[in-house]
PDB file of C-alpha atoms in Angstrom:
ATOM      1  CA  UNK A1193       0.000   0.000   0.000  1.00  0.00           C
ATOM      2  CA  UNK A1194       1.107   3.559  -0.810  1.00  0.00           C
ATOM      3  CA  UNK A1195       0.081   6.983   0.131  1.00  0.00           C
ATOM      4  CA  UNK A1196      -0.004   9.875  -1.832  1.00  0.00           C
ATOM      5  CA  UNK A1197      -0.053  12.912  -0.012  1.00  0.00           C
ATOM      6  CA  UNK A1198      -1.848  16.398  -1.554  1.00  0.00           C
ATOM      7  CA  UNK A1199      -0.249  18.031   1.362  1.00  0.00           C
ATOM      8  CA  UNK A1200       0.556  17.562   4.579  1.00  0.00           C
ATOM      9  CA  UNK A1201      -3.266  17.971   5.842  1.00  0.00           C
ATOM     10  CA  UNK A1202      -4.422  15.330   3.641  1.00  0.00           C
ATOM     11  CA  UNK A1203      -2.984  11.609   2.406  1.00  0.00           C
ATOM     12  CA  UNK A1204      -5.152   9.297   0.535  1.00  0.00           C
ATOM     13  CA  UNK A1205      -3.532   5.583   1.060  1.00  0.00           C
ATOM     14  CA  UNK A1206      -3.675   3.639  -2.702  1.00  0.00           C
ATOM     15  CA  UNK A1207      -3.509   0.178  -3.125  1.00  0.00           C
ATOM     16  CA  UNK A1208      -1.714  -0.395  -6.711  1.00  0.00           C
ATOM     17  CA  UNK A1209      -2.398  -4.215  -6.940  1.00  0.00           C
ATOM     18  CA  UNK A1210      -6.353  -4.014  -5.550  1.00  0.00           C
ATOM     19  CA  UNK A1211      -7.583  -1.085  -8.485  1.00  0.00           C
ATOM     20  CA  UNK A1212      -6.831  -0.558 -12.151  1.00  0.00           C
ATOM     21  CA  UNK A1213      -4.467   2.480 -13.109  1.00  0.00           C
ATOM     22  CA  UNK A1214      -7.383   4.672 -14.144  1.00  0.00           C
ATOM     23  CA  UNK A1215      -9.082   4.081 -11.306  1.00  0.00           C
ATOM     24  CA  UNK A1216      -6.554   5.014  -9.082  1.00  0.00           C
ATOM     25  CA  UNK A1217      -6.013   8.269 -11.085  1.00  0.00           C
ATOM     26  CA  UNK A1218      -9.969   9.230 -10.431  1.00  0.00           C
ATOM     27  CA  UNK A1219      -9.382   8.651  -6.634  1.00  0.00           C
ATOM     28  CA  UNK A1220      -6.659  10.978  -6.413  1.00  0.00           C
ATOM     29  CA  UNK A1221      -8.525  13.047  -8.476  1.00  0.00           C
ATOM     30  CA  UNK A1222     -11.684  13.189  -6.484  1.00  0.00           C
ATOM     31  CA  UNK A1223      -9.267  13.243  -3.425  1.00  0.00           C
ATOM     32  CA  UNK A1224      -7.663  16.423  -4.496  1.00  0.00           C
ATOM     33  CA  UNK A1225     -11.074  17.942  -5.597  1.00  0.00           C
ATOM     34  CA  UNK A1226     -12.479  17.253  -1.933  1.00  0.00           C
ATOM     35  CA  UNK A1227      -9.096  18.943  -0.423  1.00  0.00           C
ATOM     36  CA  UNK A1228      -9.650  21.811  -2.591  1.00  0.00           C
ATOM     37  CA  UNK A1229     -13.426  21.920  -1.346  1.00  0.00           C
ATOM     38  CA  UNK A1230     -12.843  21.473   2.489  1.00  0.00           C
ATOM     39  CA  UNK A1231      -9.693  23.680   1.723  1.00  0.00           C
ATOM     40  CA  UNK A1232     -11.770  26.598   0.677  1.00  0.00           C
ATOM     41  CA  UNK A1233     -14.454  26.252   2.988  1.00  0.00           C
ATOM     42  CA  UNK A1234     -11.757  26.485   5.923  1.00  0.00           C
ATOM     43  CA  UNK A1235      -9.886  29.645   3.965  1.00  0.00           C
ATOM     44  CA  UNK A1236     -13.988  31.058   4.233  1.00  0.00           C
ATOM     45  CA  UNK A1237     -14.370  30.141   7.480  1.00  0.00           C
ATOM     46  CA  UNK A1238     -10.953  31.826   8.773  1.00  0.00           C
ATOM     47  CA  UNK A1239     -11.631  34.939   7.248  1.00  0.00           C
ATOM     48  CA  UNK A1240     -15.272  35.035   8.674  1.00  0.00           C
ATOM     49  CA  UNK A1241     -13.705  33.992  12.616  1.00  0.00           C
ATOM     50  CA  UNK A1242     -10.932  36.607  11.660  1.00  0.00           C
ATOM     51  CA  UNK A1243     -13.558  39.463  10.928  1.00  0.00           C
ATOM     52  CA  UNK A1244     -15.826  38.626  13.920  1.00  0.00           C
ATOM     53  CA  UNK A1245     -12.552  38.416  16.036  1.00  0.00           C
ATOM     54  CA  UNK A1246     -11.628  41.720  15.392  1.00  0.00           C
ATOM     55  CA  UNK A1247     -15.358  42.966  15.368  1.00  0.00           C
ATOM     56  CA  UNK A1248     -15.158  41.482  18.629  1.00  0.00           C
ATOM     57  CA  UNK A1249     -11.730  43.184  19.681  1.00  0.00           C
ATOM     58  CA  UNK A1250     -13.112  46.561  18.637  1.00  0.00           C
ATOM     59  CA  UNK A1251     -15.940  46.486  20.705  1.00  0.00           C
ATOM     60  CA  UNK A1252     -14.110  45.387  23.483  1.00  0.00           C
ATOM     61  CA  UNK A1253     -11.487  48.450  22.731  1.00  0.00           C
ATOM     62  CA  UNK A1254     -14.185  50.512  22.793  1.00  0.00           C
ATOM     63  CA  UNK A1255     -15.832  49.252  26.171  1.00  0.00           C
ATOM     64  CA  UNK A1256     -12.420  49.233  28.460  1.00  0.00           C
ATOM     65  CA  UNK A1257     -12.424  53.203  27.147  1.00  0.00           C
ATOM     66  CA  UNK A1258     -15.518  54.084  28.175  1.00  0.00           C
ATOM     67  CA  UNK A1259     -14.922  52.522  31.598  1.00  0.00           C
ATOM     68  CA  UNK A1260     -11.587  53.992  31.765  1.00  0.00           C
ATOM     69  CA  UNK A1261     -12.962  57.327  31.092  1.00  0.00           C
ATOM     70  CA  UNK A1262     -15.940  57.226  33.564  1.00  0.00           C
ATOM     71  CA  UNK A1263     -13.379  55.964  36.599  1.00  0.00           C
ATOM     72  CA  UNK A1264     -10.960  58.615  35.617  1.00  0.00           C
ATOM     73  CA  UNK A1265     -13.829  60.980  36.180  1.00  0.00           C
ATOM     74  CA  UNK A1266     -15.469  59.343  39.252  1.00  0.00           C
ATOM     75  CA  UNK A1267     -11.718  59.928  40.641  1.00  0.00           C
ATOM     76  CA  UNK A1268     -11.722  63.581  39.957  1.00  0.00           C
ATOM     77  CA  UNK A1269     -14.838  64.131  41.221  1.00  0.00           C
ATOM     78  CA  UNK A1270     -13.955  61.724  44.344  1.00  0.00           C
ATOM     79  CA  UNK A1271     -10.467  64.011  44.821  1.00  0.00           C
ATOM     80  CA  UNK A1272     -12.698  67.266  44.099  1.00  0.00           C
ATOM     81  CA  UNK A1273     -15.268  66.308  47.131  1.00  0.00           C
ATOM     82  CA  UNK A1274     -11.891  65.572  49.486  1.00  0.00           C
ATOM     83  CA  UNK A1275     -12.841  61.746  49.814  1.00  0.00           C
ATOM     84  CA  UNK A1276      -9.197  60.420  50.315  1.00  0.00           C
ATOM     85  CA  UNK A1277      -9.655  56.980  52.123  1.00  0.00           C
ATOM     86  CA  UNK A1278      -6.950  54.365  51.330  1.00  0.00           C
ATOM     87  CA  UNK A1279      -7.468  50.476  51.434  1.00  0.00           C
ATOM     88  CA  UNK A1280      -6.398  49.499  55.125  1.00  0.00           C
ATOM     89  CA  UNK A1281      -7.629  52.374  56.565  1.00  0.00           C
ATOM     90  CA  UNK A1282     -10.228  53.269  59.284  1.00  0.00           C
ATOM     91  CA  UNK A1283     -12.868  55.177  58.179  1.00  0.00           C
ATOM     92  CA  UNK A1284     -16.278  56.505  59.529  1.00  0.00           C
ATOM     93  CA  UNK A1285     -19.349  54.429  59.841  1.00  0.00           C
ATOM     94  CA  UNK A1286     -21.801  56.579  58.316  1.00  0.00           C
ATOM     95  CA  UNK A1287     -24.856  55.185  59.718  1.00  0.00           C
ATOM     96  CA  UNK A1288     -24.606  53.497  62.905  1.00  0.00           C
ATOM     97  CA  UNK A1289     -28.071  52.797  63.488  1.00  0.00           C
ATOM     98  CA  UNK A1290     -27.682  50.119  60.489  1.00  0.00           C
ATOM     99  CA  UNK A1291     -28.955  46.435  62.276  1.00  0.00           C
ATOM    100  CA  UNK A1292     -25.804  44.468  61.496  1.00  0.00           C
ATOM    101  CA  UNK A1293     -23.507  47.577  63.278  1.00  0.00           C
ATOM    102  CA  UNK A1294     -25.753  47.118  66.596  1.00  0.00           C
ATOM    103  CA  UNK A1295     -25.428  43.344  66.103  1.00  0.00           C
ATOM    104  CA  UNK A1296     -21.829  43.538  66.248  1.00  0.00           C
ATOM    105  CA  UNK A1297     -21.946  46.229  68.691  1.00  0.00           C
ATOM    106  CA  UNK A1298     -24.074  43.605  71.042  1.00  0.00           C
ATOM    107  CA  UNK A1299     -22.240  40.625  70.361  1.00  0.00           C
ATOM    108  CA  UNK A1300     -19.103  42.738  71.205  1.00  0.00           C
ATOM    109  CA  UNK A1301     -20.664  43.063  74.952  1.00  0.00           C
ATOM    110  CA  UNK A1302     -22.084  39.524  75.246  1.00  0.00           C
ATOM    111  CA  UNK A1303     -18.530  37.980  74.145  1.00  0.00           C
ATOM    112  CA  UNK A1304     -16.868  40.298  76.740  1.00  0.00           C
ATOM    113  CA  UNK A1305     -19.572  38.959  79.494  1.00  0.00           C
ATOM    114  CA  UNK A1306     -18.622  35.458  78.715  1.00  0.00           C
ATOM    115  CA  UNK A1307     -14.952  36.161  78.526  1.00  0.00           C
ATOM    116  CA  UNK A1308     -14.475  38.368  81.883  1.00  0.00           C
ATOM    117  CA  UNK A1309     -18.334  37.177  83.546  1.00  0.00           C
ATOM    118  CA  UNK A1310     -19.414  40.340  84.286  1.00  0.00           C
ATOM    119  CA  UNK A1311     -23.223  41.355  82.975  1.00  0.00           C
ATOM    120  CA  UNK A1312     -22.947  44.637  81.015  1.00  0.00           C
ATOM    121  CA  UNK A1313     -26.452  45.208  78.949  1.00  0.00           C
ATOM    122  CA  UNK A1314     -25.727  46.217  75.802  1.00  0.00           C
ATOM    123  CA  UNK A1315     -27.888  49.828  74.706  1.00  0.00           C
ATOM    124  CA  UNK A1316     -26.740  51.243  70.897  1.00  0.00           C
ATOM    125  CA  UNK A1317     -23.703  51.401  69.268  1.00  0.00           C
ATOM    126  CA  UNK A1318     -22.987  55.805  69.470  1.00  0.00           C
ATOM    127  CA  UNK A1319     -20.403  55.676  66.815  1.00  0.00           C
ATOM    128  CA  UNK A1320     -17.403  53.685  65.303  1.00  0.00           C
ATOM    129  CA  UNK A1321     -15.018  52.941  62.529  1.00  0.00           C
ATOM    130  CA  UNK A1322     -14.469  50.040  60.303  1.00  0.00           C
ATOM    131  CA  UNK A1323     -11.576  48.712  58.294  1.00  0.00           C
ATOM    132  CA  UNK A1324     -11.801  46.467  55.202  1.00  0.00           C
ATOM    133  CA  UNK A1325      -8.682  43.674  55.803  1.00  0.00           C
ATOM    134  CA  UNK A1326      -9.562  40.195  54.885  1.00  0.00           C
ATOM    135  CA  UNK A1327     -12.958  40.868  56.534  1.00  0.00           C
ATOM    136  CA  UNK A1328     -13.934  44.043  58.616  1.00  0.00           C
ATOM    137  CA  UNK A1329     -12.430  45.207  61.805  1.00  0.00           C
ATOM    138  CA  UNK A1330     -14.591  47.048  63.979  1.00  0.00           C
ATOM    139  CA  UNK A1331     -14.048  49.744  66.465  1.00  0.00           C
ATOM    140  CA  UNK A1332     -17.325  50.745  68.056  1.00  0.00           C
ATOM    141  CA  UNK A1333     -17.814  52.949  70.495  1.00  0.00           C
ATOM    142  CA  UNK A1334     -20.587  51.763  72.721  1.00  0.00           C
ATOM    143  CA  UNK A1335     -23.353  52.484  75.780  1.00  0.00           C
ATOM    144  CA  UNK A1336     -24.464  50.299  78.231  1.00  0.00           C
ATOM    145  CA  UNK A1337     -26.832  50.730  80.335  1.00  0.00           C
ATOM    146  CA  UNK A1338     -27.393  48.826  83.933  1.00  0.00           C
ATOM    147  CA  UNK A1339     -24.426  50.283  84.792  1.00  0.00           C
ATOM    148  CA  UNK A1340     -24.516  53.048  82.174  1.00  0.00           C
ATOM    149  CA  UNK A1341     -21.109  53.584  80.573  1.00  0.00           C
ATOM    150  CA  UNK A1342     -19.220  53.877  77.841  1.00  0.00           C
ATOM    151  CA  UNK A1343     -17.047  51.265  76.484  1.00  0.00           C
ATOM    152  CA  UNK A1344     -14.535  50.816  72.996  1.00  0.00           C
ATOM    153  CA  UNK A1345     -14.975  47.289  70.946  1.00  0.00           C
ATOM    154  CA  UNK A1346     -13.209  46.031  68.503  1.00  0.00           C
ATOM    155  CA  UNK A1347     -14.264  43.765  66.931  1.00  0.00           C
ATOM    156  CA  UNK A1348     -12.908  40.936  63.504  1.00  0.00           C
ATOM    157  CA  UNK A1349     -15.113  40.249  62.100  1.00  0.00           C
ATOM    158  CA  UNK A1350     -14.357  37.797  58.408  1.00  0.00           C
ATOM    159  CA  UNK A1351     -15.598  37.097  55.204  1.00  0.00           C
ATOM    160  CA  UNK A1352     -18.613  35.331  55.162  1.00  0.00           C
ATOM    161  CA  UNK A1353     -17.241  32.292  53.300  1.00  0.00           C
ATOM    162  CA  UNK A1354     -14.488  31.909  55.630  1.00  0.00           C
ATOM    163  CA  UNK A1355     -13.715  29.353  58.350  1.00  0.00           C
ATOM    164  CA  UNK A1356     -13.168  31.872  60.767  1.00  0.00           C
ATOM    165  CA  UNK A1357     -15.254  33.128  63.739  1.00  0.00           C
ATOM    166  CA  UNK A1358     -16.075  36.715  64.640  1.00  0.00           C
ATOM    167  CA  UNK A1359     -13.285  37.412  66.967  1.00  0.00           C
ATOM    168  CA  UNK A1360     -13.455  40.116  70.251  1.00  0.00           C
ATOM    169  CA  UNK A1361     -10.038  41.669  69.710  1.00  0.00           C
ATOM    170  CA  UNK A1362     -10.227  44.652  72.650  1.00  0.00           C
ATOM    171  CA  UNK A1363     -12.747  45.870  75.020  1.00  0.00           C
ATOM    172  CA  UNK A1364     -11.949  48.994  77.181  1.00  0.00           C
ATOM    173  CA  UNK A1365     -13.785  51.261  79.076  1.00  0.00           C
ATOM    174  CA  UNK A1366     -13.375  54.866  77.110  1.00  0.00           C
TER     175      UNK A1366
END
């Protein structure tokens, strides 16, 4: 058995004992005639994938500008207002009154009861501070009431998918 190759994509195997010369000659010519066939329907599709591709690139061009632009001017206007908070830093918690602050805020007194046993009553949450690390730290300022006073909590507490617990990392009396 032989081959005979039309390129290197394509090799038709020929048998010279099994088929009669002419015969061989129309495989290799219907063999060629399919290469050229699947050949140019490949060229087609190429050009086509290469069109869409940079249709596609374009568009995508033209999308990372317009979101480059808008966070270049969210910036300026951020700078303009004087909002200059870092990653890692404290900043103000702008509403205290928010549910999940007092939860903290009240989970910060119950984990300091069952740490020291004392029995502080947990009131509001008057102000506080939180830091985005790998999850939020805390510092509350607190009331109590039953003895009424004023206490600083801070408080880990991590990412919700995380294997870690809320941890109580201070508690002093302010």
């Amino acid at each position: 058995m032989a081959f005979l190759s039309t390129n290197a994509l394509m090799s038709v195997p020929i048998t010279a004992a099994a088929a009669p010369r002419h015969r061989r000659s129309l495989v290799v010519v219907r063999a060629a005639a399919v290469k050229s066939n699947e050949h140019l329907q490949e060229e087609q599709a190429s050009v086509a994938d290469g069109a869409r591709g940079r249709r596609r690139a374009m568009v995508l061009l033209a999308a990372t500008a317009a979101v480059t632009g808008s966070s270049v001017a969210i910036c300026r206007s951020a700078r303009a207002a004087g909002v200059t908070t870092l990653s890692g830093q404290y900043v103000k918690i702008e509403n205290v009154k928010d549910p999940y602050v007092q939860g903290v805020g009240e989970w910060a007194v119950k984990e300091h009861n069952r740490q020291t046993g004392e029995s502080l009553q947990f009131a509001e949450v008057v102000s506080g501070m939180e830091q985005v690390v790998a999850g939020t730290n805390y510092k509350l300022n607190l009331a109590t009431k039953d003895p009424t006073s004023s206490y600083q909590a801070v408080v880990f507490d991590p990412l919700p998918n995380s294997s870690k617990n809320r941890q109580l990392m201070s508690f002093k009396s302010i």
